[in-house]
PDB file of C-alpha atoms in Angstrom:
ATOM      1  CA  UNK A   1     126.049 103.893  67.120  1.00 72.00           C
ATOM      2  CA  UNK A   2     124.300 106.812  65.372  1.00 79.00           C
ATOM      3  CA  UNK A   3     120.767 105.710  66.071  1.00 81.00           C
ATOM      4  CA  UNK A   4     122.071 105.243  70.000  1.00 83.00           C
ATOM      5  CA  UNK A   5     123.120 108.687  69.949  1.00 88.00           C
ATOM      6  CA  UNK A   6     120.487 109.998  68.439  1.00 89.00           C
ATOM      7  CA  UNK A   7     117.915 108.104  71.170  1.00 89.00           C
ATOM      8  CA  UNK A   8     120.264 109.535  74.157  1.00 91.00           C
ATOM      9  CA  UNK A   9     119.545 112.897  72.380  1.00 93.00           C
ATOM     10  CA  UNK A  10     115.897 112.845  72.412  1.00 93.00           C
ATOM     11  CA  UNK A  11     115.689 111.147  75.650  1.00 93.00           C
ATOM     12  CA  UNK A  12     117.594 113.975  77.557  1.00 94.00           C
ATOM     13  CA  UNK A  13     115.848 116.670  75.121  1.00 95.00           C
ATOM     14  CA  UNK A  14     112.306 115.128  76.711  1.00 92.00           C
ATOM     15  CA  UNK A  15     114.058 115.349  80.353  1.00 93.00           C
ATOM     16  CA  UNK A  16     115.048 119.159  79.535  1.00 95.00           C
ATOM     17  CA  UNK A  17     111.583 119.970  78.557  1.00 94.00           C
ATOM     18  CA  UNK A  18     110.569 118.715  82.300  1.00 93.00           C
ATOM     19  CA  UNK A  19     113.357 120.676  84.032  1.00 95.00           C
ATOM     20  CA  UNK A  20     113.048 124.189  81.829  1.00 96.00           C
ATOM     21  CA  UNK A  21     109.197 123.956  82.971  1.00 95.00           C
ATOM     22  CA  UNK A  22     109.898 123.590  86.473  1.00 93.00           C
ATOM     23  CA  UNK A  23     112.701 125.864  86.414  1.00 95.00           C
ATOM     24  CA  UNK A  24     110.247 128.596  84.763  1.00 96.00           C
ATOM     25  CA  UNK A  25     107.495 127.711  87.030  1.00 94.00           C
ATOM     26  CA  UNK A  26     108.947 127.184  89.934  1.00 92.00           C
ATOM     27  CA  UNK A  27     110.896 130.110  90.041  1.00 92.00           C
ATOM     28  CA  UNK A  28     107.901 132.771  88.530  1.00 94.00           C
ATOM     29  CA  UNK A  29     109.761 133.374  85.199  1.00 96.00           C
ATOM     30  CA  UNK A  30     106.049 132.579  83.481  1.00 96.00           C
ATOM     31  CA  UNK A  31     103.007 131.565  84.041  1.00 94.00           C
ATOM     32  CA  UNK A  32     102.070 128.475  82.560  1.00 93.00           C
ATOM     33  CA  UNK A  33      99.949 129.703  79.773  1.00 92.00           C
ATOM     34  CA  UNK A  34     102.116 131.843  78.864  1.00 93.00           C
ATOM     35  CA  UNK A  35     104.966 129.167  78.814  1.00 95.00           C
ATOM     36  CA  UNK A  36     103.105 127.139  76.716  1.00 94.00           C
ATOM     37  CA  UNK A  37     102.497 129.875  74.142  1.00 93.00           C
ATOM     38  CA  UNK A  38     106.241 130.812  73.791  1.00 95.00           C
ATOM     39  CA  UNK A  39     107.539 126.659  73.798  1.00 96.00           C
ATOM     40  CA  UNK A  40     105.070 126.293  70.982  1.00 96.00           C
ATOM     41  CA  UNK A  41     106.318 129.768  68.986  1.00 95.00           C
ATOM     42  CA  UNK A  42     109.553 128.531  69.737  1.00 96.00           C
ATOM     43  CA  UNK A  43     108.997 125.704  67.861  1.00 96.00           C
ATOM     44  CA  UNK A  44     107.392 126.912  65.058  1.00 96.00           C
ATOM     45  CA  UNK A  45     109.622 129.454  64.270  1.00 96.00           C
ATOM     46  CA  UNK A  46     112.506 127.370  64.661  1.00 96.00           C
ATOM     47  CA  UNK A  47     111.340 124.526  62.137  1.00 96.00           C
ATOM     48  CA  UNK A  48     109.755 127.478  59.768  1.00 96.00           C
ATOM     49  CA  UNK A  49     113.171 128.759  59.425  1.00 96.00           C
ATOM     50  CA  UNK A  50     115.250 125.393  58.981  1.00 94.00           C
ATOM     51  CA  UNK A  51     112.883 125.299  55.936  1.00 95.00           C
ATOM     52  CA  UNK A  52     113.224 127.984  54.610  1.00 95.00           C
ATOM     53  CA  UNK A  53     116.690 128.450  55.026  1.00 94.00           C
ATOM     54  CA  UNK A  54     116.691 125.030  52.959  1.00 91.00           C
ATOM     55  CA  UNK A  55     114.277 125.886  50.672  1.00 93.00           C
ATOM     56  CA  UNK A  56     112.306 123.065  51.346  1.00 91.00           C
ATOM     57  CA  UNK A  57     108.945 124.970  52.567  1.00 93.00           C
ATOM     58  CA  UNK A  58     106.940 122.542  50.371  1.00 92.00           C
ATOM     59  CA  UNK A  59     108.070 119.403  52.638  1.00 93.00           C
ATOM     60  CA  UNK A  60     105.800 121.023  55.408  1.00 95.00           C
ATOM     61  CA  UNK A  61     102.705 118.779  55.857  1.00 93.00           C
ATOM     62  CA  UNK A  62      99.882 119.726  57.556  1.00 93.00           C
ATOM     63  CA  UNK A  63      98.159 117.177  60.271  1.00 92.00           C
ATOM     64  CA  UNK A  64      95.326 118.719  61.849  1.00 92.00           C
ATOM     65  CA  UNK A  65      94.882 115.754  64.236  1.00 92.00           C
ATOM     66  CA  UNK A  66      98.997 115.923  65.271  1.00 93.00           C
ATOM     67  CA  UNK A  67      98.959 119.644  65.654  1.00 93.00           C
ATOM     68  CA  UNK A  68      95.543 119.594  68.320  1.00 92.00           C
ATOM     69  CA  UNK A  69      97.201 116.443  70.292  1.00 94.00           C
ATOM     70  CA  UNK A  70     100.629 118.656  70.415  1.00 95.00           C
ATOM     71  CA  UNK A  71      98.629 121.477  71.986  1.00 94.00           C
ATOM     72  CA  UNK A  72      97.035 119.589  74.334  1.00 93.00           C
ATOM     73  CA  UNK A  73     100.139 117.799  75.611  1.00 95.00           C
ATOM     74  CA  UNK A  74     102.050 121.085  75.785  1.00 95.00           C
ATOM     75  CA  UNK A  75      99.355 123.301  77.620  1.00 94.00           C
ATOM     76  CA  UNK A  76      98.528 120.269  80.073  1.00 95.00           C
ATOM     77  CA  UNK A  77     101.953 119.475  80.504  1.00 95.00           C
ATOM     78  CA  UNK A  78     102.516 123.054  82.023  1.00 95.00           C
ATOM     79  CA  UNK A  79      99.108 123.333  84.284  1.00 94.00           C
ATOM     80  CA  UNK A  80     100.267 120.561  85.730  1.00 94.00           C
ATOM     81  CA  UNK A  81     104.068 121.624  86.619  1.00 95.00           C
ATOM     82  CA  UNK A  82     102.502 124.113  88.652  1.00 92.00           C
ATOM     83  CA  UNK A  83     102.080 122.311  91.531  1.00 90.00           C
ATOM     84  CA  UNK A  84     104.228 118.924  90.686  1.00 87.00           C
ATOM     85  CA  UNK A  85     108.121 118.748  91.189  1.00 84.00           C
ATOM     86  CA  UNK A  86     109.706 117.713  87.988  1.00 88.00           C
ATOM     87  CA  UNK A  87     110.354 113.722  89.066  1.00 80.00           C
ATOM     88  CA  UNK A  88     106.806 113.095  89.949  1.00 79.00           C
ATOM     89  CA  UNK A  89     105.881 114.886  86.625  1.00 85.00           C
ATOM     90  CA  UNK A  90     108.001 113.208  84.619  1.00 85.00           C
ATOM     91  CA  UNK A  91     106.744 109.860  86.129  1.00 78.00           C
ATOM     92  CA  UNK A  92     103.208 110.674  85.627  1.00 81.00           C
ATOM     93  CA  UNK A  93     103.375 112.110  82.263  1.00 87.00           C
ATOM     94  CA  UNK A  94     105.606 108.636  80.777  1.00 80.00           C
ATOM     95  CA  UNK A  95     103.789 106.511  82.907  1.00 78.00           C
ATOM     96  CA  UNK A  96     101.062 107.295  80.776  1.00 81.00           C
ATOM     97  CA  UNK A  97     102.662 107.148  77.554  1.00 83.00           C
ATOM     98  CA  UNK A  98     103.784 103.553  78.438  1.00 75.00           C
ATOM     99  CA  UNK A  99     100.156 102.642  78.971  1.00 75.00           C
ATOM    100  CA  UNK A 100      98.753 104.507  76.130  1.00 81.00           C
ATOM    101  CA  UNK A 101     101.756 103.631  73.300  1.00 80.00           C
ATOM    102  CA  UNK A 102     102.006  99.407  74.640  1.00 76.00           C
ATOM    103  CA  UNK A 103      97.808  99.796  74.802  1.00 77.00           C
ATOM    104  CA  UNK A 104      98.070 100.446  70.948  1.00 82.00           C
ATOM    105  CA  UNK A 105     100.063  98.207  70.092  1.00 78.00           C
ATOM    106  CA  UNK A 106      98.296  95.681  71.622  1.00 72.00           C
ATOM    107  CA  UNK A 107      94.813  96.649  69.866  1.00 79.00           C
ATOM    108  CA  UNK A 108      96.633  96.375  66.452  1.00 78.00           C
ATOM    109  CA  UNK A 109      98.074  93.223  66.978  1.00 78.00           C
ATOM    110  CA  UNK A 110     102.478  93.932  68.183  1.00 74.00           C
ATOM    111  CA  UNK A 111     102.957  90.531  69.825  1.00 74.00           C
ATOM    112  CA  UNK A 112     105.093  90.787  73.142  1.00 75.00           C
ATOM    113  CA  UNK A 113     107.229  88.105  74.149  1.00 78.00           C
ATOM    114  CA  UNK A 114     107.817  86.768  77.638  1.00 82.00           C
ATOM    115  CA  UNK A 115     111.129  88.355  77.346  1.00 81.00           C
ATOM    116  CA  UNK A 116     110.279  91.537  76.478  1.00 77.00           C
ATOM    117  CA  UNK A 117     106.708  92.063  78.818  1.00 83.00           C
ATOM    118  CA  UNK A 118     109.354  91.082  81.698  1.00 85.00           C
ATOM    119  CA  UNK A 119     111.156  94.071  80.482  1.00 81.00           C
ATOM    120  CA  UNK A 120     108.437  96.155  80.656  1.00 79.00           C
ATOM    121  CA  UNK A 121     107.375  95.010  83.759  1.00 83.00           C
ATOM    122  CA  UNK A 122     110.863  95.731  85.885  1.00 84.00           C
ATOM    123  CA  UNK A 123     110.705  99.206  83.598  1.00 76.00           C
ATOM    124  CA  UNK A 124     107.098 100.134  84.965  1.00 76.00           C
ATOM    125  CA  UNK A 125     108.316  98.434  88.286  1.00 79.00           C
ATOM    126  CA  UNK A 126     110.813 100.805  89.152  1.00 74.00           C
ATOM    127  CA  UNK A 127     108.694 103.945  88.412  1.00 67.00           C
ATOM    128  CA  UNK A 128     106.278 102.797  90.804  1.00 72.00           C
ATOM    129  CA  UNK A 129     108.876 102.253  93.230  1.00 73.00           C
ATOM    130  CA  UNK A 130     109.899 105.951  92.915  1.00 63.00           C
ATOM    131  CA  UNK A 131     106.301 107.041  94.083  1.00 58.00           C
ATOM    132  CA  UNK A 132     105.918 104.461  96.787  1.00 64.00           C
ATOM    133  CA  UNK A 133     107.938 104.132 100.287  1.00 51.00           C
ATOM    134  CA  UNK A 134     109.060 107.897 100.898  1.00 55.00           C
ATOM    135  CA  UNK A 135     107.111 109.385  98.273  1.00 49.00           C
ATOM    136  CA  UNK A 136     104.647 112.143  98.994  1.00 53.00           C
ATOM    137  CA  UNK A 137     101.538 111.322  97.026  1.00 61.00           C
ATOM    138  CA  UNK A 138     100.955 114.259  94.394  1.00 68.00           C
ATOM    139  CA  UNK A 139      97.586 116.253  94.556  1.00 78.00           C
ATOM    140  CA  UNK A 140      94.656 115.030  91.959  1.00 81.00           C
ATOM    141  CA  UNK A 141      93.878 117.702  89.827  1.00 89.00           C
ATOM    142  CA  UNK A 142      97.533 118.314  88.966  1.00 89.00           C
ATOM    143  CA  UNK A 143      98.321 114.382  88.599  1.00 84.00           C
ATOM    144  CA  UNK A 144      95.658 113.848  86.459  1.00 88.00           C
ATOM    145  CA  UNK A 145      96.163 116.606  84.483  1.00 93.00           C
ATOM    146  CA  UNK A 146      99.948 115.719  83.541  1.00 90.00           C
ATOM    147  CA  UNK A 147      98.437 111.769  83.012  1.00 88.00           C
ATOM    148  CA  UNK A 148      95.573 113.750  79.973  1.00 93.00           C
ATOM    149  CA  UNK A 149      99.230 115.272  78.901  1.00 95.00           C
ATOM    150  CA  UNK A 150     100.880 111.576  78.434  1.00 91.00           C
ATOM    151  CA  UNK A 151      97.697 109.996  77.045  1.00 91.00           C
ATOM    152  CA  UNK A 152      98.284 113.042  74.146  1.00 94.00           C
ATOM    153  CA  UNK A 153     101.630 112.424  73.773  1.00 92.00           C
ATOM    154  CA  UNK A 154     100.946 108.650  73.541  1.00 91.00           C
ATOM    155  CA  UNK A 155      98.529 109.475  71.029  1.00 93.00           C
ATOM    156  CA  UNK A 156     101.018 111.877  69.263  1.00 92.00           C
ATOM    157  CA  UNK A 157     103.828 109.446  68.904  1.00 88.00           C
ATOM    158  CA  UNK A 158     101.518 106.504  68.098  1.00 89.00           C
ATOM    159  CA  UNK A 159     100.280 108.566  65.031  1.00 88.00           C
ATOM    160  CA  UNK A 160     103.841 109.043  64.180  1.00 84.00           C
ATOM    161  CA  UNK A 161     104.519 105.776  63.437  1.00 78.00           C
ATOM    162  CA  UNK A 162     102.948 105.979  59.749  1.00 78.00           C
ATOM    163  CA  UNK A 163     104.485 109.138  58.666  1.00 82.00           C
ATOM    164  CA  UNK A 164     106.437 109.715  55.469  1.00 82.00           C
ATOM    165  CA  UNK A 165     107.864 113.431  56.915  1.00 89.00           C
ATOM    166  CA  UNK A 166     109.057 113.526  60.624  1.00 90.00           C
ATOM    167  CA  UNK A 167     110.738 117.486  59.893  1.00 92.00           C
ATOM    168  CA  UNK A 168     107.998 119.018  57.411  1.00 94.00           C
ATOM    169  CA  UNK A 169     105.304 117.591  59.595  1.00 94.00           C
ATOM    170  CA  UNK A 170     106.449 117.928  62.845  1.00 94.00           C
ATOM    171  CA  UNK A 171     106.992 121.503  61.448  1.00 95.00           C
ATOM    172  CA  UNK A 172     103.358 121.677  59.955  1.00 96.00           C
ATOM    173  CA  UNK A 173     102.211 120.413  63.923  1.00 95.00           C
ATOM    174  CA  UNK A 174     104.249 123.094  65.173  1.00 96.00           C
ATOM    175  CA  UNK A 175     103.422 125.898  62.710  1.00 96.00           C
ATOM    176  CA  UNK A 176      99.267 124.999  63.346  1.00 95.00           C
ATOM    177  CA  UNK A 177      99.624 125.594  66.633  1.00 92.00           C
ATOM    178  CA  UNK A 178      99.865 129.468  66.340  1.00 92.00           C
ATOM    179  CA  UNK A 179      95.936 129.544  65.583  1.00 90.00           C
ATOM    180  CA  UNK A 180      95.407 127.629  68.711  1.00 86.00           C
ATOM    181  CA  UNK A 181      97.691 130.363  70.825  1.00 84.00           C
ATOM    182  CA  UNK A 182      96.248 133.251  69.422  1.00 85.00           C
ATOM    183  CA  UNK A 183      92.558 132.512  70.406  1.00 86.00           C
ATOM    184  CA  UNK A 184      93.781 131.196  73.765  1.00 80.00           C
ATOM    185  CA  UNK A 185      96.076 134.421  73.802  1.00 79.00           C
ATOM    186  CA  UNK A 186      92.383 136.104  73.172  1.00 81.00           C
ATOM    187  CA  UNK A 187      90.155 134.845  75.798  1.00 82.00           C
ATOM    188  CA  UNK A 188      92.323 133.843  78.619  1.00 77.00           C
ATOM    189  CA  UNK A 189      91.690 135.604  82.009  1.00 73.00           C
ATOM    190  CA  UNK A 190      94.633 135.243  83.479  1.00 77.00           C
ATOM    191  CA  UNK A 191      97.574 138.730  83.329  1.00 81.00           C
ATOM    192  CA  UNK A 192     100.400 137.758  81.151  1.00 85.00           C
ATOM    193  CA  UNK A 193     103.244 136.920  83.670  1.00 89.00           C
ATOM    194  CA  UNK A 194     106.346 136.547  82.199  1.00 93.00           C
ATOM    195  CA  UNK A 195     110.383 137.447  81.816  1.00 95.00           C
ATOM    196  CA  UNK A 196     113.285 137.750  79.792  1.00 96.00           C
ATOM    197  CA  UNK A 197     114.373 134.580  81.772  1.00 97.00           C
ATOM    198  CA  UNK A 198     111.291 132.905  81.182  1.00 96.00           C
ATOM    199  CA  UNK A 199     111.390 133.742  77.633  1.00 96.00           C
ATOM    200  CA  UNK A 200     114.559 132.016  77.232  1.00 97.00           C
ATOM    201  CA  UNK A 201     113.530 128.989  79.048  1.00 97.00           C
ATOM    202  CA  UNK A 202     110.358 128.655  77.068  1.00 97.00           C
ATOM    203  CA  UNK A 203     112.197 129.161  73.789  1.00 96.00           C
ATOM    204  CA  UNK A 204     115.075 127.040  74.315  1.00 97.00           C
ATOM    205  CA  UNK A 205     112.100 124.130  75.472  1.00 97.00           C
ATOM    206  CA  UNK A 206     109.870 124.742  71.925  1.00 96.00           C
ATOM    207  CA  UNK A 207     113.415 125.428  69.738  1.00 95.00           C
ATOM    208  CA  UNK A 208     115.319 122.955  70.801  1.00 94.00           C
ATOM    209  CA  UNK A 209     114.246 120.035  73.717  1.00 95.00           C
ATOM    210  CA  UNK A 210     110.477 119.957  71.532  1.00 95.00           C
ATOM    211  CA  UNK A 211     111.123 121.258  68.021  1.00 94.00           C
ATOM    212  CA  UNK A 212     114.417 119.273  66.729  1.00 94.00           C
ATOM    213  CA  UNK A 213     113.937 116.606  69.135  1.00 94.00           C
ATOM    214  CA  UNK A 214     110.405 115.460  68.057  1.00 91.00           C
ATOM    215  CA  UNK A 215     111.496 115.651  64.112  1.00 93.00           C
ATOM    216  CA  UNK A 216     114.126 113.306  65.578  1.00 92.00           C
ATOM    217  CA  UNK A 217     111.810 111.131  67.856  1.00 89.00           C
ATOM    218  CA  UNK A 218     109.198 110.776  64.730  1.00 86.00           C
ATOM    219  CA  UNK A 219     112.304 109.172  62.313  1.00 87.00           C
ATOM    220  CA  UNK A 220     113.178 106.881  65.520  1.00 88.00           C
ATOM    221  CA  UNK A 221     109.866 105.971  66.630  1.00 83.00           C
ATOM    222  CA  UNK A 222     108.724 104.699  62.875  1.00 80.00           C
ATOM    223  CA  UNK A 223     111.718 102.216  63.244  1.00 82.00           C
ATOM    224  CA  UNK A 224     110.762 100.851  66.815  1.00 79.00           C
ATOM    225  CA  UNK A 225     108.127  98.609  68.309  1.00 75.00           C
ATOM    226  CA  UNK A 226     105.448 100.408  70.226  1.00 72.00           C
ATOM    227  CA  UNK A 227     106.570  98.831  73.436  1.00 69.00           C
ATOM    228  CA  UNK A 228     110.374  99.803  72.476  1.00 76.00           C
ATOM    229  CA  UNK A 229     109.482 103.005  72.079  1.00 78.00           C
ATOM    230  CA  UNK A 230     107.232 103.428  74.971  1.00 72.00           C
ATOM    231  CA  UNK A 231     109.771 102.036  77.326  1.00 75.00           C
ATOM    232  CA  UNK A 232     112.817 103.552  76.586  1.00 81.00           C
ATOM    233  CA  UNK A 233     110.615 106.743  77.431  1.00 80.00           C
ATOM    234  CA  UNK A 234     110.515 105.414  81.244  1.00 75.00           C
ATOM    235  CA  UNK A 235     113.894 106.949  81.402  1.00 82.00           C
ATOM    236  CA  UNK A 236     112.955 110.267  81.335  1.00 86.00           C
ATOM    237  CA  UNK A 237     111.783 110.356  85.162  1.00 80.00           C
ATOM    238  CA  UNK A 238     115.471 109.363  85.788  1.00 80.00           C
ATOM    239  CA  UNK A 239     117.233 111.864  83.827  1.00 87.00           C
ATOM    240  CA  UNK A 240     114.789 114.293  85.007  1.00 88.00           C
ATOM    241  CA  UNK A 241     114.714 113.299  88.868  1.00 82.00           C
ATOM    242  CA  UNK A 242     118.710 114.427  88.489  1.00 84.00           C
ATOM    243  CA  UNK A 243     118.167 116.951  86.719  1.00 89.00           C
ATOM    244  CA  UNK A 244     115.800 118.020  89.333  1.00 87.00           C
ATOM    245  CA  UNK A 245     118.136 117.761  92.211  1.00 84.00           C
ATOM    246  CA  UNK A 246     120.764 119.764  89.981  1.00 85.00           C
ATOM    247  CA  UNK A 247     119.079 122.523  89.018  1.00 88.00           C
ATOM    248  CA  UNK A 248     116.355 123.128  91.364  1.00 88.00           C
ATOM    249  CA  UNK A 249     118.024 121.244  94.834  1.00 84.00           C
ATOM    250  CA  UNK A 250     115.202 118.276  94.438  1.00 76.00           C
ATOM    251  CA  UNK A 251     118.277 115.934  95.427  1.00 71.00           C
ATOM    252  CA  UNK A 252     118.047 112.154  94.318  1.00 62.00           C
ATOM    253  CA  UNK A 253     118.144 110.318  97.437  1.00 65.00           C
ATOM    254  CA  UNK A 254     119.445 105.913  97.436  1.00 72.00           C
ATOM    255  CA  UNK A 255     116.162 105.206  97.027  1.00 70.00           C
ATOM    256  CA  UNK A 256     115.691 107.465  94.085  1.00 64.00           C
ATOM    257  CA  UNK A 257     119.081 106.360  92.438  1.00 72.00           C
ATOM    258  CA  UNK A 258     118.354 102.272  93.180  1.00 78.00           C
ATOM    259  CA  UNK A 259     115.451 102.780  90.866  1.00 74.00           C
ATOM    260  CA  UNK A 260     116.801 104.119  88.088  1.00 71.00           C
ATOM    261  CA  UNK A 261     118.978 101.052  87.883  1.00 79.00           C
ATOM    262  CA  UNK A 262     116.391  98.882  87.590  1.00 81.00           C
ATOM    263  CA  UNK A 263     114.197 101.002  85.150  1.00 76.00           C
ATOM    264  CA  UNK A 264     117.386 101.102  82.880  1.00 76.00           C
ATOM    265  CA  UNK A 265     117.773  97.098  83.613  1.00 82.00           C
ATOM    266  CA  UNK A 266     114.578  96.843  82.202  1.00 80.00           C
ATOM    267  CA  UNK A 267     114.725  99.021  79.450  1.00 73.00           C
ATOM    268  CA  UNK A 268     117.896  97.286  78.523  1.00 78.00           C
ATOM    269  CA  UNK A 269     115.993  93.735  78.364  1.00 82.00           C
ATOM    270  CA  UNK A 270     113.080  95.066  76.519  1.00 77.00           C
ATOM    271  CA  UNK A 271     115.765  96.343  73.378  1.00 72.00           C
ATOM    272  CA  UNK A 272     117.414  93.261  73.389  1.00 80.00           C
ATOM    273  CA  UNK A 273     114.153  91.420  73.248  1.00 80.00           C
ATOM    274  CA  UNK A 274     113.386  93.941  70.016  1.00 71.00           C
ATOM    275  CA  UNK A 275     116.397  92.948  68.934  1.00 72.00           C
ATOM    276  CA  UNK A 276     115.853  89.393  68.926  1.00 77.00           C
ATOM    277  CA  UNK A 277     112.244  89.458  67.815  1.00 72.00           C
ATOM    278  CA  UNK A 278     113.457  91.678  64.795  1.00 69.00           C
ATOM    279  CA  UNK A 279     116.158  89.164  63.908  1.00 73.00           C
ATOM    280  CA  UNK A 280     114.023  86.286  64.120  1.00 68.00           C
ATOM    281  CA  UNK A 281     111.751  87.706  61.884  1.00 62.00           C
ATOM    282  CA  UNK A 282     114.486  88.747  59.304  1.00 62.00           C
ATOM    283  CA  UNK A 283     115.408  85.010  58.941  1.00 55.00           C
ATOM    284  CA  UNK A 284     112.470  83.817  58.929  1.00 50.00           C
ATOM    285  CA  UNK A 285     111.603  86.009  55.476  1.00 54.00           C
ATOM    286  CA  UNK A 286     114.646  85.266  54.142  1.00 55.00           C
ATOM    287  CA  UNK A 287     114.082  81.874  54.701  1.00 51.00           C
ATOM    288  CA  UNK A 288     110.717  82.036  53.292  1.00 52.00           C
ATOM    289  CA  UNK A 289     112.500  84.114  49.966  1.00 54.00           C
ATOM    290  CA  UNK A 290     114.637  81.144  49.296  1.00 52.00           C
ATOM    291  CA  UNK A 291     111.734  78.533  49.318  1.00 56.00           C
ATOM    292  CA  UNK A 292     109.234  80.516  47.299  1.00 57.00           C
ATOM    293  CA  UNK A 293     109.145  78.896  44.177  1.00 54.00           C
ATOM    294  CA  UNK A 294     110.013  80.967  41.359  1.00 54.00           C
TER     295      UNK A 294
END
């Protein structure tokens, strides 16, 4: 029950990240730079001062690799907001991620069972759906930009499978991204545009929906399968899609809501196939225990 509350958590922290974007965007709180800079601050400071506070600074770990793919799926992620709405962004950037995380697995060898690549395939099914019949195909430059943003969150999360640390280094990620907005603060061209409103937005995105939800993503995502993982993601779009239509009037039409059904349907299969396949294999060791000869 705790691990299902702590997924719901993260999921609708991602979906928040999508809608406080927008919401900024959208509505000329910030610009995106700008954004960016403050979400990644936000984090930093936040996790800096969870550590200190629990005098555990020497937990932080420092992943130069992490902290670069962070940037880039934080800075792209908000170029591209610019012009999408937040479903279509959300689909694009997880759409992505699926590819990228199920991609990896693949190359190192995660077997997927009929059962579960069904799942996957009525998840991904249903997120094309939502872009199809009705749909207003998004412009190229922005699209592709928020699909560079998934592949680096893909990346991100993949690398997060084989940590020891998910709070000291998704603080150490968070805390090396300060060089990063300081020369970008530096040599951008573009006026600083920004709010006490967009502040807020972008703070409350790094503190909170990025900075305690990814140390809680990186202790959940070294217990799942890469396709698990990767899947469950496809929610997002959904919880961001109403999100959308709550907060900035992109209303969820039938069409909109008949899709989310079946991406949960086929989330659903694809953790009961985990399930199985990790139960399986937990007999199958113990079974293998008992014969070894001693």
């Amino acid at each position: 029950m705790k691990k299902l509350l702590l997924v719901l958590f993260v999921l609708i922290a991602f979906a928040a990240n999508s809608i406080l974007c927008r919401i900024a965007l959208k509505s000329g709180y910030a610009d995106p730079e700008t954004f960016s800079m403050l979400r990644l601050l936000g984090g930093a400071t936040t996790l800096f001062a969870w550590h200190l506070v629990r005098g555990k600074l020497k937990e932080i770990r420092w992943k130069i690799t992490e902290a670069v793919l962070l940037c880039a799926y934080v800075f792209f992620f908000s170029m591209a907001y610019v012009q999408l709405n937040t479903a279509t962004g959300a689909l694009l950037l997880f759409g992505s991620v699926q590819v990228c995380m199920i991609g990896w697995g693949a190359i190192k060898g995660e077997k997927l069972s009929g059962y579960k690549s069904a799942g996957i395939a009525i998840a991904v099914g249903g997120i094309i759906m939502l872009l199809l019949p009705g749909a207003t195909a998004p412009p190229l430059i922005p699209a592709m930009t928020m699909v560079v943003s998934g592949l680096a969150w893909g990346a991100y999360s993949v690398r997060g499978k084989n940590i020891l640390s998910p709070a000291g280094t998704t603080a150490g990620n968070f805390i090396l991204s300060i060089p990063v907005i300081l020369i970008l603060s530096f040599i951008r061209q573009e006026p600083v545009h920004t709010d006490t409103s967009g502040i807020l937005l972008a703070l409350i995105s790094g503190g909170l929906a990025s900075g305690v939800a990814y140390v809680l993503w990186y202790q959940l995502v070294a217990t799942l399968s890469s396709a698990t993982a990767s899947t469950l993601q496809l929610s997002v779009p959904c919880i961001a899609a109403g999100g959308g239509g709550l907060f900035l009037g992109e209303v969820p039409d039938v069409r909109i809501l008949l899709c989310t059904l079946v991406v949960l349907a086929g989330i659903g299969i694809v953790i009961s196939a985990d399930q199985k396949q990790r139960k399986a294999l937990g007999i199958e060791r113990t079974a293998a225990e008992k014969n070894k000869p001693e």
